[in-house]
Tab-separated table of C-alpha atoms in Angstrom:
chain	number	residue	atom	x	y	z
A	6	MET	CA	-0.050	-0.092	-0.062
A	7	SER	CA	2.700	2.380	1.006
A	8	LEU	CA	4.682	1.686	-2.356
A	9	ARG	CA	1.402	2.379	-4.249
A	10	THR	CA	0.915	5.726	-2.535
A	11	SER	CA	4.694	6.655	-3.081
A	12	SER	CA	3.996	5.921	-6.856
A	13	ASP	CA	0.932	7.870	-7.265
A	14	GLN	CA	2.543	10.776	-5.552
A	15	ALA	CA	5.459	10.678	-7.939
A	16	VAL	CA	3.169	10.651	-10.974
A	17	LEU	CA	1.167	13.682	-9.432
A	18	ALA	CA	4.664	15.381	-8.985
A	19	ARG	CA	5.547	14.759	-12.640
A	20	HIS	CA	2.215	15.968	-13.781
A	21	GLY	CA	1.102	18.529	-11.323
A	22	TRP	CA	-0.422	21.907	-11.785
A	23	LEU	CA	2.946	23.736	-11.263
A	24	GLN	CA	4.385	21.780	-14.192
A	25	ALA	CA	1.367	22.634	-16.398
A	26	VAL	CA	1.613	26.368	-15.483
A	27	ALA	CA	5.346	26.205	-16.437
A	28	THR	CA	4.538	24.530	-19.621
A	29	VAL	CA	1.755	27.062	-20.674
A	30	LEU	CA	3.541	30.166	-19.495
A	31	GLY	CA	6.654	28.985	-21.311
A	32	ALA	CA	4.911	28.740	-24.632
A	33	LEU	CA	2.931	31.929	-24.323
A	34	ILE	CA	6.070	33.955	-23.272
A	35	ALA	CA	7.927	32.580	-26.173
A	36	MET	CA	5.227	33.378	-28.635
A	37	ALA	CA	4.761	36.869	-27.204
A	38	VAL	CA	8.653	37.556	-27.565
A	39	VAL	CA	8.566	36.380	-31.146
A	40	ALA	CA	5.580	38.361	-32.099
A	41	ALA	CA	6.962	41.354	-30.226
A	42	LEU	CA	10.183	41.409	-31.976
A	43	GLY	CA	8.633	40.770	-35.222
A	44	LEU	CA	6.148	43.609	-35.047
A	45	TRP	CA	8.861	45.850	-33.685
A	46	ALA	CA	11.041	45.111	-36.774
A	47	ALA	CA	7.874	45.828	-38.819
A	48	GLY	CA	7.380	49.181	-37.154
A	49	ALA	CA	4.475	48.425	-35.186
A	50	ALA	CA	6.133	49.965	-32.069
A	51	ASP	CA	5.228	53.404	-33.186
A	52	LEU	CA	1.399	52.788	-33.212
A	53	PRO	CA	-0.346	55.402	-31.453
A	54	ASP	CA	-2.293	55.105	-28.024
A	55	ASN	CA	0.072	52.699	-26.620
A	56	ALA	CA	-1.465	50.110	-28.939
A	57	PHE	CA	1.703	47.958	-29.166
A	58	PRO	CA	1.016	45.323	-26.545
A	59	ARG	CA	-2.545	44.904	-27.613
A	60	VAL	CA	-1.405	44.310	-31.163
A	61	VAL	CA	1.104	41.817	-29.807
A	62	ALA	CA	-1.722	39.900	-27.906
A	63	ALA	CA	-3.787	40.112	-31.057
A	64	THR	CA	-0.901	38.434	-32.971
A	65	VAL	CA	-0.559	35.519	-30.481
A	66	VAL	CA	-4.345	34.999	-30.607
A	67	THR	CA	-4.344	34.667	-34.427
A	68	ALA	CA	-1.192	32.587	-34.286
A	69	VAL	CA	-3.381	29.712	-32.452
A	70	GLY	CA	-6.477	30.128	-34.779
A	71	GLY	CA	-8.228	32.941	-32.889
A	72	THR	CA	-10.464	35.142	-34.762
A	73	ILE	CA	-9.795	38.870	-34.948
A	74	GLU	CA	-12.672	41.153	-36.157
A	75	LEU	CA	-11.803	44.415	-37.770
A	76	SER	CA	-14.387	47.416	-37.473
A	77	GLY	CA	-14.655	50.747	-38.963
A	78	ASN	CA	-16.614	53.823	-38.223
A	79	ALA	CA	-16.591	57.129	-40.278
A	80	GLY	CA	-19.879	58.624	-39.426
A	81	GLY	CA	-23.084	58.694	-41.202
A	82	LEU	CA	-21.602	60.342	-44.377
A	83	ALA	CA	-18.878	57.849	-44.963
A	84	ASP	CA	-18.511	54.080	-45.308
A	85	THR	CA	-15.746	51.692	-44.188
A	86	ASN	CA	-15.067	48.133	-44.984
A	87	ALA	CA	-12.289	45.826	-43.449
A	88	GLY	CA	-11.275	42.272	-42.999
A	89	LEU	CA	-8.125	40.256	-41.963
A	90	THR	CA	-7.572	36.511	-42.122
A	91	VAL	CA	-3.872	35.408	-41.570
A	92	ILE	CA	-1.928	33.364	-39.241
A	93	PRO	CA	1.573	34.377	-38.433
A	94	LEU	CA	3.074	30.947	-38.733
A	95	SER	CA	6.418	31.741	-37.183
A	96	VAL	CA	4.720	32.706	-33.921
A	97	THR	CA	2.647	29.476	-34.218
A	98	LEU	CA	5.708	27.202	-34.844
A	99	VAL	CA	7.508	28.670	-31.869
A	100	GLY	CA	4.595	28.089	-29.690
A	101	ALA	CA	4.073	24.631	-30.755
A	102	LEU	CA	7.668	23.637	-30.237
A	103	VAL	CA	7.903	25.066	-26.833
A	104	LEU	CA	4.494	23.629	-25.803
A	105	GLY	CA	5.433	20.288	-27.116
A	106	ALA	CA	8.640	20.045	-25.295
A	107	GLY	CA	6.865	21.075	-22.143
A	108	PHE	CA	4.191	18.447	-22.546
A	109	LEU	CA	6.961	15.638	-23.072
A	110	ARG	CA	9.208	16.613	-20.202
A	111	PRO	CA	7.358	14.768	-17.318
A	112	LEU	CA	6.825	11.584	-19.606
A	113	ARG	CA	10.479	10.933	-20.566
A	114	HIS	CA	12.234	7.880	-19.369
A	115	ARG	CA	9.021	5.829	-19.698
A	116	ALA	CA	7.922	3.114	-22.107
A	117	VAL	CA	4.015	3.122	-21.376
A	118	THR	CA	1.560	5.187	-19.768
A	119	GLY	CA	-1.932	4.840	-18.770
A	120	ALA	CA	-4.755	6.559	-20.801
A	121	GLY	CA	-6.146	8.271	-17.725
A	122	GLU	CA	-2.704	9.640	-16.599
A	123	LEU	CA	-2.038	11.093	-20.040
A	124	ALA	CA	-5.542	12.525	-20.407
A	125	GLY	CA	-5.174	14.156	-16.903
A	126	TRP	CA	-2.039	15.675	-17.810
A	127	ALA	CA	-3.300	17.010	-21.189
A	128	ALA	CA	-6.367	18.418	-19.144
A	129	ARG	CA	-4.382	20.447	-16.799
A	130	ILE	CA	-2.751	22.079	-19.710
A	131	ALA	CA	-5.952	22.662	-21.474
A	132	VAL	CA	-7.735	24.237	-18.433
A	133	LEU	CA	-4.668	26.674	-18.020
A	134	TRP	CA	-4.355	27.380	-21.808
A	135	LEU	CA	-8.049	28.334	-22.118
A	136	LEU	CA	-7.724	30.585	-19.066
A	137	ALA	CA	-4.590	32.334	-20.662
A	138	LEU	CA	-6.152	32.585	-24.135
A	139	LEU	CA	-9.375	34.191	-22.644
A	140	GLY	CA	-7.055	36.801	-21.004
A	141	LEU	CA	-5.311	37.496	-24.399
A	142	ALA	CA	-8.721	37.688	-26.118
A	143	LEU	CA	-9.855	40.223	-23.896
A	144	ALA	CA	-6.729	42.354	-24.104
A	145	ALA	CA	-6.575	42.181	-27.843
A	146	ARG	CA	-8.817	45.126	-28.844
A	147	GLN	CA	-7.967	48.559	-30.059
A	148	THR	CA	-9.249	51.390	-32.083
A	149	PHE	CA	-7.068	53.650	-34.314
A	150	GLN	CA	-8.028	57.041	-35.784
A	151	LEU	CA	-6.982	57.426	-39.599
A	152	SER	CA	-5.947	60.420	-41.614
A	153	LEU	CA	-7.788	61.192	-44.932
A	154	GLY	CA	-4.456	62.399	-46.295
A	155	GLU	CA	-4.638	65.245	-48.854
A	156	GLY	CA	-7.005	66.033	-51.734
A	157	THR	CA	-10.736	65.683	-52.286
A	158	LEU	CA	-11.268	63.102	-49.511
A	159	SER	CA	-9.514	65.418	-46.985
A	160	ASP	CA	-11.559	68.498	-47.970
A	161	LEU	CA	-14.959	66.603	-47.711
A	162	GLY	CA	-13.684	64.996	-44.241
A	163	GLU	CA	-13.133	68.490	-42.850
A	164	LEU	CA	-16.330	70.059	-44.422
A	165	PHE	CA	-18.515	67.274	-43.040
A	166	GLY	CA	-16.631	66.349	-39.826
A	167	VAL	CA	-15.909	62.922	-40.765
A	168	SER	CA	-13.207	61.318	-38.555
A	169	PRO	CA	-12.624	57.688	-39.770
A	170	GLU	CA	-11.642	55.078	-37.300
A	171	VAL	CA	-10.708	51.486	-37.691
A	172	GLY	CA	-10.039	48.962	-34.718
A	173	PHE	CA	-9.946	45.328	-33.998
A	174	THR	CA	-11.526	43.152	-31.342
A	175	THR	CA	-11.412	39.329	-30.517
A	176	ASP	CA	-14.371	37.026	-30.921
A	177	VAL	CA	-13.945	35.263	-27.778
A	178	ILE	CA	-15.915	32.196	-28.180
A	179	PRO	CA	-14.435	31.014	-31.584
A	180	THR	CA	-10.994	32.048	-30.277
A	181	LEU	CA	-11.302	29.834	-27.288
A	182	PHE	CA	-12.754	26.807	-29.622
A	183	PHE	CA	-10.027	27.016	-32.144
A	184	GLY	CA	-7.434	27.715	-29.537
A	185	LEU	CA	-8.340	24.426	-27.885
A	186	LEU	CA	-8.424	22.641	-31.189
A	187	TRP	CA	-4.987	23.951	-31.913
A	188	LEU	CA	-3.581	22.781	-28.413
A	189	ALA	CA	-5.136	19.290	-29.103
A	190	GLY	CA	-3.385	19.158	-32.464
A	191	VAL	CA	0.016	20.207	-31.008
A	192	LEU	CA	-0.243	17.465	-28.327
A	193	VAL	CA	-1.300	14.772	-30.623
A	194	VAL	CA	1.467	15.538	-33.159
A	195	THR	CA	3.989	15.843	-30.212
A	196	LEU	CA	2.961	12.256	-29.143
A	197	ALA	CA	3.004	11.092	-32.855
A	198	VAL	CA	6.516	12.477	-33.547
A	199	SER	CA	8.346	11.583	-30.375
A	200	ARG	CA	9.857	8.195	-30.448
A	201	GLY	CA	10.444	8.223	-26.750
A	202	ALA	CA	7.173	9.394	-25.575
A	203	PRO	CA	5.190	6.767	-23.735
A	204	LEU	CA	1.809	5.625	-25.228
A	205	PRO	CA	-1.233	3.742	-23.824
A	206	ALA	CA	-0.893	0.140	-24.439
A	207	ARG	CA	-3.742	0.140	-26.924
A	208	LEU	CA	-2.053	2.517	-29.018
A	209	LEU	CA	1.478	0.954	-29.220
A	210	ARG	CA	0.460	-1.085	-32.404
A	211	PHE	CA	0.190	2.122	-34.406
A	212	GLN	CA	3.592	3.557	-33.501
A	213	ALA	CA	5.668	1.650	-36.135
A	214	SER	CA	3.521	3.130	-39.019
A	215	VAL	CA	2.579	6.614	-37.537
A	216	ARG	CA	5.752	7.920	-35.675
A	217	PRO	CA	8.330	7.580	-38.459
A	218	ALA	CA	6.180	9.262	-40.891
A	219	ALA	CA	5.084	12.088	-38.596
A	220	TYR	CA	8.661	12.558	-37.587
A	221	ALA	CA	9.771	12.830	-41.177
A	222	MET	CA	7.077	15.410	-41.989
A	223	VAL	CA	7.988	17.663	-38.986
A	224	ALA	CA	11.628	17.467	-39.973
A	225	LEU	CA	10.686	18.446	-43.500
A	226	LEU	CA	8.799	21.362	-42.492
A	227	LEU	CA	11.404	22.613	-39.943
A	228	ALA	CA	14.142	21.997	-42.884
A	229	TYR	CA	12.182	24.388	-45.124
A	230	VAL	CA	11.968	26.895	-42.401
A	231	VAL	CA	15.652	26.760	-41.729
A	232	LEU	CA	16.433	27.041	-45.449
A	233	GLY	CA	14.261	30.225	-45.649
A	234	VAL	CA	16.071	31.672	-42.624
A	235	LEU	CA	19.338	31.090	-44.011
A	236	ILE	CA	18.396	32.550	-47.513
A	237	ALA	CA	16.921	35.550	-45.562
A	238	LEU	CA	20.080	36.250	-43.747
A	239	VAL	CA	22.205	36.148	-46.858
A	240	VAL	CA	19.837	38.545	-48.725
A	241	ALA	CA	19.967	40.897	-45.602
A	242	ALA	CA	23.578	40.704	-45.501
A	243	THR	CA	24.032	41.570	-49.270
A	244	ARG	CA	20.989	43.800	-50.007
A	245	GLY	CA	20.290	45.434	-46.815
A	246	GLN	CA	16.640	45.768	-45.504
A	247	ALA	CA	17.528	44.063	-42.360
A	248	ALA	CA	14.548	45.251	-40.393
A	249	GLU	CA	12.176	44.081	-43.112
A	250	THR	CA	13.853	40.731	-43.285
A	251	LEU	CA	13.714	40.229	-39.483
A	252	ALA	CA	10.130	40.874	-39.544
A	253	VAL	CA	9.486	38.277	-42.183
A	254	ILE	CA	11.522	35.770	-40.199
A	255	LEU	CA	9.802	36.398	-36.916
A	256	LEU	CA	6.340	36.581	-38.272
A	257	GLY	CA	5.901	34.805	-41.652
A	258	MET	CA	8.855	32.544	-42.657
A	259	PRO	CA	6.761	29.233	-42.471
A	260	ASN	CA	3.849	31.108	-44.435
A	261	LEU	CA	6.498	31.886	-47.253
A	262	MET	CA	8.454	28.532	-47.148
A	263	TRP	CA	5.651	26.142	-46.752
A	264	LEU	CA	3.974	27.861	-49.717
A	265	THR	CA	7.049	27.400	-51.520
A	266	LEU	CA	7.001	23.638	-50.822
A	267	THR	CA	3.542	23.191	-52.200
A	268	ILE	CA	4.439	25.186	-55.320
A	269	GLY	CA	7.561	22.975	-55.784
A	270	LEU	CA	5.301	19.963	-55.856
A	271	GLY	CA	3.425	21.598	-58.824
A	272	ALA	CA	0.355	23.111	-56.650
A	273	THR	CA	-1.394	26.027	-57.857
A	274	TRP	CA	-2.434	29.118	-55.677
A	275	ASN	CA	-4.717	31.921	-56.663
A	276	GLY	CA	-4.439	35.453	-55.484
A	277	ARG	CA	-4.425	39.186	-55.914
A	278	VAL	CA	-2.458	42.070	-54.277
A	279	GLU	CA	-3.710	45.784	-54.912
A	280	GLY	CA	-3.257	48.970	-53.112
A	281	PRO	CA	-0.672	49.531	-50.478
A	282	PHE	CA	-0.888	46.025	-49.124
A	283	GLY	CA	1.892	43.438	-49.681
A	284	LEU	CA	2.949	40.031	-48.740
A	285	PRO	CA	6.171	38.990	-47.184
A	286	MET	CA	7.580	37.193	-50.030
A	287	PRO	CA	10.233	37.799	-52.858
A	288	ARG	CA	9.608	40.186	-55.564
A	289	VAL	CA	8.736	37.757	-58.335
A	290	LEU	CA	5.871	36.394	-56.396
A	291	ASP	CA	4.489	39.904	-55.619
A	292	GLU	CA	4.780	40.769	-59.322
A	293	VAL	CA	2.982	37.797	-60.401
A	294	LEU	CA	0.003	38.520	-57.971
A	295	ARG	CA	-0.225	42.029	-59.120
A	296	SER	CA	-0.402	41.184	-62.649
A	297	SER	CA	-4.233	40.735	-62.960
A	298	ASP	CA	-7.282	40.738	-61.027
A	299	THR	CA	-6.968	37.027	-60.084
A	300	ALA	CA	-3.364	35.717	-60.814
A	301	THR	CA	-2.381	32.135	-60.985
A	302	LEU	CA	0.740	31.374	-58.849
A	303	ASN	CA	2.495	28.191	-59.894
A	304	LEU	CA	5.942	27.054	-61.242
A	305	SER	CA	5.015	28.013	-64.836
A	306	THR	CA	3.674	31.605	-64.090
A	307	LEU	CA	6.736	32.146	-61.700
A	308	ALA	CA	9.196	30.940	-64.246
A	309	GLU	CA	7.948	33.548	-66.781
A	310	GLN	CA	9.319	36.140	-64.396
A	311	ASP	CA	12.424	34.187	-63.211
A	312	GLY	CA	13.671	31.083	-64.883
A	313	ARG	CA	15.602	30.076	-61.694
A	314	VAL	CA	12.208	28.968	-60.299
A	315	TRP	CA	12.460	25.582	-61.752
A	316	TRP	CA	15.214	24.892	-59.203
A	317	LEU	CA	12.377	24.419	-56.762
A	318	LEU	CA	11.707	21.001	-58.273
A	319	VAL	CA	15.206	20.003	-57.403
A	320	VAL	CA	15.072	21.368	-53.951
A	321	ASN	CA	11.746	19.552	-53.561
A	322	ALA	CA	13.019	16.363	-54.638
A	323	VAL	CA	16.138	16.414	-52.577
A	324	LEU	CA	14.382	17.214	-49.317
A	325	LEU	CA	11.402	14.849	-49.988
A	326	LEU	CA	13.887	12.049	-50.688
A	327	ALA	CA	15.689	12.877	-47.433
A	328	ALA	CA	12.303	12.963	-45.488
A	329	ALA	CA	11.650	9.675	-46.867
A	330	PHE	CA	14.882	8.138	-46.061
A	331	VAL	CA	14.631	9.284	-42.515
A	332	MET	CA	11.127	7.782	-42.314
A	333	ALA	CA	12.412	4.442	-43.526
A	334	ALA	CA	15.463	4.435	-41.378
A	335	ARG	CA	13.263	4.951	-38.255
A	336	SER	CA	10.932	2.284	-39.366
A	337	PRO	CA	11.067	-1.432	-38.459
A	338	ALA	CA	13.110	-3.457	-40.876
A	339	ARG	CA	10.220	-5.813	-41.602
A	340	MET	CA	8.317	-3.095	-43.298
A	341	ARG	CA	8.187	-3.548	-47.078
A	342	ALA	CA	9.045	-0.709	-49.695
A	343	TRP	CA	5.440	-0.319	-50.902
A	344	GLN	CA	4.429	0.196	-47.263
A	345	HIS	CA	6.900	3.073	-46.942
A	346	ALA	CA	5.431	4.594	-50.043
A	347	VAL	CA	1.941	4.501	-48.831
A	348	HIS	CA	2.926	5.946	-45.402
A	349	MET	CA	5.081	8.640	-47.093
A	350	ALA	CA	2.028	9.572	-49.460
A	351	VAL	CA	-0.555	9.832	-46.750
A	352	ALA	CA	1.770	11.779	-44.473
A	353	LEU	CA	2.682	14.152	-47.158
A	354	ALA	CA	-0.824	14.497	-48.293
A	355	LEU	CA	-2.008	15.433	-44.915
A	356	THR	CA	0.878	17.947	-44.481
A	357	VAL	CA	0.051	19.645	-47.668
A	358	LEU	CA	-3.713	19.865	-46.634
A	359	MET	CA	-2.652	21.298	-43.323
A	360	ILE	CA	-0.505	24.025	-45.269
A	361	CYS	CA	-3.390	24.891	-47.680
A	362	LEU	CA	-5.761	25.386	-44.633
A	363	VAL	CA	-3.358	27.538	-42.427
A	364	GLY	CA	-1.587	29.292	-45.373
A	365	ARG	CA	-4.584	31.233	-46.723
A	366	ILE	CA	-4.342	34.939	-46.616
A	367	SER	CA	-7.125	37.596	-46.893
A	368	ALA	CA	-7.064	41.341	-46.078
A	369	HIS	CA	-8.895	44.253	-47.281
A	370	TYR	CA	-9.602	47.887	-46.100
A	371	GLY	CA	-11.478	50.721	-47.810
A	372	LEU	CA	-12.968	54.158	-47.139
A	373	SER	CA	-15.387	56.202	-48.990
A	374	VAL	CA	-16.784	59.664	-48.250
A	375	LEU	CA	-20.017	60.602	-50.134
A	376	GLY	CA	-19.238	57.825	-52.607
A	377	ILE	CA	-15.983	59.159	-53.414
A	378	GLY	CA	-13.079	56.708	-52.844
A	379	ASP	CA	-15.139	53.708	-53.527
A	380	LEU	CA	-13.397	51.657	-50.786
A	381	GLY	CA	-10.306	51.676	-52.586
A	382	GLY	CA	-7.568	54.116	-53.806
A	383	ASP	CA	-4.823	55.420	-51.441
A	384	LEU	CA	-7.022	54.597	-48.407
A	385	GLY	CA	-7.773	50.946	-49.383
A	386	GLY	CA	-6.399	47.851	-50.681
A	387	ASP	CA	-7.200	44.233	-51.122
A	388	LEU	CA	-5.250	41.001	-51.092
A	389	PHE	CA	-5.853	37.243	-50.843
A	390	LEU	CA	-4.096	33.995	-51.558
A	391	LYS	CA	-5.734	30.761	-51.607
A	392	PRO	CA	-4.873	27.268	-52.999
A	393	GLU	CA	-6.480	24.964	-55.653
A	394	LEU	CA	-6.744	22.449	-52.607
A	395	TRP	CA	-7.558	19.046	-53.986
A	396	SER	CA	-4.975	19.173	-56.937
A	397	ALA	CA	-2.488	20.113	-54.260
A	398	VAL	CA	-3.202	17.099	-52.094
A	399	GLY	CA	-3.286	14.864	-55.243
A	400	LEU	CA	0.078	15.856	-56.204
A	401	ALA	CA	1.467	15.370	-52.787
A	402	LEU	CA	0.065	11.742	-52.821
A	403	LEU	CA	1.908	11.280	-56.038
A	404	TRP	CA	5.162	12.721	-54.916
A	405	GLY	CA	4.914	10.724	-51.537
A	406	LEU	CA	4.322	7.430	-53.282
A	407	VAL	CA	7.585	7.926	-55.642
A	408	THR	CA	9.846	9.419	-52.904
A	409	GLY	CA	8.526	7.060	-50.125
A	410	PHE	CA	9.614	4.034	-52.423
A	411	LEU	CA	12.884	5.477	-53.332
A	412	GLY	CA	13.509	6.409	-49.789
A	413	ALA	CA	12.988	2.804	-48.633
A	414	LEU	CA	15.404	1.654	-51.236
A	415	LEU	CA	18.141	4.178	-50.108
A	416	ALA	CA	17.598	3.024	-46.489
A	417	ARG	CA	18.054	-0.585	-47.192
A	418	PRO	CA	21.723	-0.791	-45.970
A	419	VAL	CA	20.912	1.161	-42.908
A	420	ARG	CA	20.786	-1.110	-39.711
A	421	ARG	CA	17.304	-0.719	-38.227
A	422	ARG	CA	15.234	-2.015	-35.420
A	423	GLY	CA	14.032	-5.560	-36.040
A	424	ALA	CA	16.774	-6.263	-38.508
A	425	ALA	CA	17.460	-10.022	-38.679
A	426	GLY	CA	18.933	-11.602	-41.740
A	427	ASN	CA	16.912	-10.800	-44.806
A	428	GLY	CA	14.235	-9.158	-42.797
A	429	TRP	CA	13.958	-6.281	-45.326
A	430	LYS	CA	11.691	-7.065	-48.381
A	431	ARG	CA	10.438	-5.320	-51.458
């Protein structure tokens, strides 16, 4: 009896509320620091009315799937229209990595865990996460007054006393729902990726097929981000614009590089950029998106601007083969090459589906006074970027099948778990 009590106390110590507080706070602090530095580099520190902390809070909220609503008010003689949908994936990625590490820390050095123990540990984190997200959602609200500039709109504004405002607030209920959904996804992916994380006994039979593929996909996504950071640093060192480059790295590097991954697979995105808005992407992408009302963004259209874009095919092939090799090397030796191909295809398709869902961008703002301005001009703009979803997923399945099979062949000489004689088969 005393031994059992001691064991229960040890479990509680490993998974107590103090550890959950440290995990949640660590993730939120890391996200807030990255968001603040990125916004500072983008010039947001100069916002009026001490709005910077609230903009940081809004950035963290959107990073976990929260909903920010834009509003405008210009009086009875004017009209405003605004909207924003974007996820700063650099902030998202940092939060997921810190949260995943904190979640795994009390579980290390164990082979198996009970479902109840695992659920209790996740529930503690979830409760604290929802409370913290509620506080951020309530803090993320601000109103700004806009200048009408010079010209006709300015004259009309002075004549009729028009003082346009734009602000943002958080839609609390959807924010809590999607924030909890994001947390659940991070915890599930964390358990799927970590080879050493304990699982309930009923789930152990799935680890041989799921964990190597999940690990390979996370490694692939991180490799693209690291590659993008290195390229950005080289560009900043040779061409200047260090502040703008830092803002892209700290706010939107995964947005850019994971988009590049899908385009390298042959996927197509449709979009438009007009007005003062811009996207954190190379000049060639911006030029294509400004070329027509609805521009097509793929290898062919980008190559018309710069033929070096075709090198994306080579980069994709190399990195996907490396991911497939890692997946096969971490899999049991008894697994056949066609099984590796299927696992790689499904994992890559799910990864591309995730990129297409979180990589969409939409933003617009406009102002008109007595019909002049037509919600556009210098005081307005519009941008959007969305994928052709199912063709992208289909291409990912095809690439996954090919690279998964080749990766299994490349991993054949590697000594793996379960290797005995001729255990590897085609």
